Structure formats: structure tokens, C-alpha cells
Short mmCIF file of the C-alpha atoms (twelve columns), coordinates in Angstrom:
data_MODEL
# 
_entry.id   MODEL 
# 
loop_
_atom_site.group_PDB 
_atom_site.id 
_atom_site.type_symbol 
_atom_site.label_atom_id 
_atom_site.label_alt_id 
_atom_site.label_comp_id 
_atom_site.label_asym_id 
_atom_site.label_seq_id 
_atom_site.Cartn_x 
_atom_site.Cartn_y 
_atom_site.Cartn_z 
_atom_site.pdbx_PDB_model_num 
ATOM 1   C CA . UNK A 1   14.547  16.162  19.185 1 
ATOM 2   C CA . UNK A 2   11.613  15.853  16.665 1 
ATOM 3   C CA . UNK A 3   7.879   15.466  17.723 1 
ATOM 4   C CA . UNK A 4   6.554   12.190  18.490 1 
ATOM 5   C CA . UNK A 5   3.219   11.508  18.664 1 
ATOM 6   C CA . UNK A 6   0.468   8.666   18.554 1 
ATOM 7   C CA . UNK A 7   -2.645  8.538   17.794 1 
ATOM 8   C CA . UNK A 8   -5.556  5.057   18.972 1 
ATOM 9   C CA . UNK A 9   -8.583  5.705   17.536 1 
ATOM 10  C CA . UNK A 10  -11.755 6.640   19.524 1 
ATOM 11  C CA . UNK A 11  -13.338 2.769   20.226 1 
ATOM 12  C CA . UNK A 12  -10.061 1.842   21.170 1 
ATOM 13  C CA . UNK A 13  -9.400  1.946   25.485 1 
ATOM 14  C CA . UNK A 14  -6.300  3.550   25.638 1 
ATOM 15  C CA . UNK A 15  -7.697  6.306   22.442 1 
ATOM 16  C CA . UNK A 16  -6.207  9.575   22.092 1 
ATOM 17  C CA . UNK A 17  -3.535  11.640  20.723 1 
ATOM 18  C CA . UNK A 18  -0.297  11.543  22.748 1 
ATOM 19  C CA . UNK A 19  2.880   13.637  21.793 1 
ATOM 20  C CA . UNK A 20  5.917   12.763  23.013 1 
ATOM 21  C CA . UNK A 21  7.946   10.441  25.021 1 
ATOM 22  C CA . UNK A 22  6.544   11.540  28.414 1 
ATOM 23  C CA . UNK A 23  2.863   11.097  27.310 1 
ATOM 24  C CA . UNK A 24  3.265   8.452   25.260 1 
ATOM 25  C CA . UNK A 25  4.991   6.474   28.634 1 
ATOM 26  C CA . UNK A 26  1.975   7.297   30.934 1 
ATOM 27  C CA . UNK A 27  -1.014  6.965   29.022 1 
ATOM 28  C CA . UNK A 28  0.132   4.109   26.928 1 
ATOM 29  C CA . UNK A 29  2.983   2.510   27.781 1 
ATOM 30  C CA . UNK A 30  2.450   2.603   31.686 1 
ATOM 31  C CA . UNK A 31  -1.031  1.596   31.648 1 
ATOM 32  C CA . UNK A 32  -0.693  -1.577  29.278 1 
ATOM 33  C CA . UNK A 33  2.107   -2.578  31.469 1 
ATOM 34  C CA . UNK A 34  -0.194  -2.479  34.671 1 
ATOM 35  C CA . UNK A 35  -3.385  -3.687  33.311 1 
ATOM 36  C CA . UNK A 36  -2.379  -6.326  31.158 1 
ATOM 37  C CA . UNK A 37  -0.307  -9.719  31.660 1 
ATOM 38  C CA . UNK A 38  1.889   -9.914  28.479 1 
ATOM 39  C CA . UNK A 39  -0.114  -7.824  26.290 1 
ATOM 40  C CA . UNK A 40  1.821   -7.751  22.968 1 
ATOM 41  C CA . UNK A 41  1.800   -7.321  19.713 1 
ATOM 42  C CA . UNK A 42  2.691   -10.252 17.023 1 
ATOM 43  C CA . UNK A 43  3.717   -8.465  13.550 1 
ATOM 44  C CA . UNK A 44  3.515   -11.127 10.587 1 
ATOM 45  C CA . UNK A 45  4.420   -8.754  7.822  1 
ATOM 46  C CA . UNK A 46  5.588   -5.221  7.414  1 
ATOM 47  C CA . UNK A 47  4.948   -2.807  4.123  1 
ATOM 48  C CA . UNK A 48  7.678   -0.204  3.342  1 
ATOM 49  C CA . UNK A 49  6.872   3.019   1.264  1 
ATOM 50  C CA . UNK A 50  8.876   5.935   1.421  1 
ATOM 51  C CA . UNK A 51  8.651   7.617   4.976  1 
ATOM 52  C CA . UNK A 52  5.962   5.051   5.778  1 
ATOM 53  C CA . UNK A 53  6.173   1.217   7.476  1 
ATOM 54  C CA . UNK A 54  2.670   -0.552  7.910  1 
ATOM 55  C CA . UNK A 55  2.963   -3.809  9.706  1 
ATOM 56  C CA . UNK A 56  0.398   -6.381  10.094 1 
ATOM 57  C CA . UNK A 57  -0.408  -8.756  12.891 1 
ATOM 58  C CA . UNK A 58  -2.353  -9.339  16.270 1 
ATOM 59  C CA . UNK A 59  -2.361  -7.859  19.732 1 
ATOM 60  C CA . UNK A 60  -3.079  -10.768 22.545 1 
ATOM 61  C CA . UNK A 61  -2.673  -10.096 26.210 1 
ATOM 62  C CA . UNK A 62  -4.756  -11.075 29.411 1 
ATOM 63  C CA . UNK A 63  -6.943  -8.195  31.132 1 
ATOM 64  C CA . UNK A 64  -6.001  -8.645  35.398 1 
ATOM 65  C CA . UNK A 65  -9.100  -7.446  36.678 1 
ATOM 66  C CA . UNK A 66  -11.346 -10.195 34.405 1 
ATOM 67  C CA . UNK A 67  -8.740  -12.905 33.830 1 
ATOM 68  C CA . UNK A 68  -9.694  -12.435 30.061 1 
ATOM 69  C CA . UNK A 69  -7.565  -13.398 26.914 1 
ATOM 70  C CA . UNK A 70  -7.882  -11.727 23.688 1 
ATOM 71  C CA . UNK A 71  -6.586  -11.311 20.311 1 
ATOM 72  C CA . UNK A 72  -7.426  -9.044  17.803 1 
ATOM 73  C CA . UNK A 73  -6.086  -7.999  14.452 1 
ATOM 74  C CA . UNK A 74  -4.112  -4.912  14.064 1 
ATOM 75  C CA . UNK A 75  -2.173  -2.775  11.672 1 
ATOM 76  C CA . UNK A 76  0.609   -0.266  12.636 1 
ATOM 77  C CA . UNK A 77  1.124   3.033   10.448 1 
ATOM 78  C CA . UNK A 78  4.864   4.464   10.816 1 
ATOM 79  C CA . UNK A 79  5.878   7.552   9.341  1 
ATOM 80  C CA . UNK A 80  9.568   8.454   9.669  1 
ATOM 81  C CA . UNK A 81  11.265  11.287  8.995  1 
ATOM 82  C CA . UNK A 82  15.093  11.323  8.351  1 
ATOM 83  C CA . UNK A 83  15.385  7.657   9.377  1 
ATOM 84  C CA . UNK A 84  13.508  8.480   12.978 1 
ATOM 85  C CA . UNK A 85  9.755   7.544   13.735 1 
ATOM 86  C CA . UNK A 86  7.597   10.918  13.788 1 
ATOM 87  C CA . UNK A 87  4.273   9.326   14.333 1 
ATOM 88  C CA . UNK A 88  2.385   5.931   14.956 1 
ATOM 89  C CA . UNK A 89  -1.445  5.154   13.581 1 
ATOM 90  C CA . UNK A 90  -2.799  2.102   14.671 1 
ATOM 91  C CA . UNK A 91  -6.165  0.175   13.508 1 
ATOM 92  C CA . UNK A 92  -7.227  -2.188  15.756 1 
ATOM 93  C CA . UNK A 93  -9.947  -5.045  16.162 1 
ATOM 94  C CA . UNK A 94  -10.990 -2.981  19.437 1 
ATOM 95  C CA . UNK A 95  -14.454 -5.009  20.179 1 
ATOM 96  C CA . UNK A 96  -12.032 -8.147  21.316 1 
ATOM 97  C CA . UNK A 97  -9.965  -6.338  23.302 1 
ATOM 98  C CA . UNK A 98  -13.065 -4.086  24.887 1 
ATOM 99  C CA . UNK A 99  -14.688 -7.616  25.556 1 
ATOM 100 C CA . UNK A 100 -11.917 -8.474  27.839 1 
ATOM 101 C CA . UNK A 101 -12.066 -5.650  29.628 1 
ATOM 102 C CA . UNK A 102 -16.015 -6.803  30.730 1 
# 
């Protein structure tokens, strides 16, 4: 099995590089799930290049401990390798989604 890892950039709550499945689940995937009523993401359009899929669109969610909604903008960077994702970039509006959280 290749290595998987993602990387949320430093303004960003959840920021950090993860690699693999295991970290990905419990500092990402876990946490969302707990700390968020249907945070999701809404893709409107994808970009294909190569090894590379961007796709465009907007987180929302609801923060439990503030009863906040949000939405902010967001773009996904996918690189694959042999037909399997190898990595995930995102660029978020993180100010929205930090605002929330207050």
C-alpha cells in the first residue's frame, strides 16, 4: 500500500500534515465527525490534469459547542498515482470556519 498523506494549511483548525489512513482517521476524520453537525463539503466543479484532480466548492457545517453555521470556499488538490490518491492539498476560506468556532 502506497503513502497517503494530507496536508491543511497552518490558519486552518484541523492544520497539519497527516500520513496515512490511521492519522488521517484521528486527527481529521474523527474530530470533524465529533465537533461538527454535518460538516461537508459541496464540490461544484472538478479540474483533471494528468495525476492531478482540483475540485471547487464550499465546506458548511455547524460548530456544537457555539451552535454556529458556516460556509466557506474551498479547493481540493488530488494527486494520484497509478489510478490511487497519493496526497490531498486543500485551500480553504479558514476565517469563516475559525469564526464559528468563537
Amino acid at each position: 500500500m502506497g503513502c497517503i498523506y494530507i496536508n491543511f494549511f497552518y490558519s486552518f483548525r484541523y492544520a497539519g500534515t497527516y500520513i496515512g489512513l490511521e492519522s488521517i482517521t484521528k486527527n481529521v476524520f474523527s474530530r470533524l465527525g465529533s465537533e461538527w453537525i454535518d460538516y461537508k463539503f459541496t464540490p461544484e466543479d472538478y479540474v483533471a490534469n494528468e495525476d492531478r484532480v482540483v475540485a471547487f466548492g464550499t465546506y458548511t457545517g455547524t460548530y456544537k459547542k457555539t451552535n454556529k453555521l458556516f460556509a466557506a470556499r474551498v479547493a481540493h488538490i488530488w494527486k494520484l498515482k497509478d489510478g490511487k490518491i497519493v496526497s490531498f492539498e486543500q485551500f480553504v476560506d479558514s476565517q469563516t470556519v475559525n469564526d464559528a468556532m468563537k
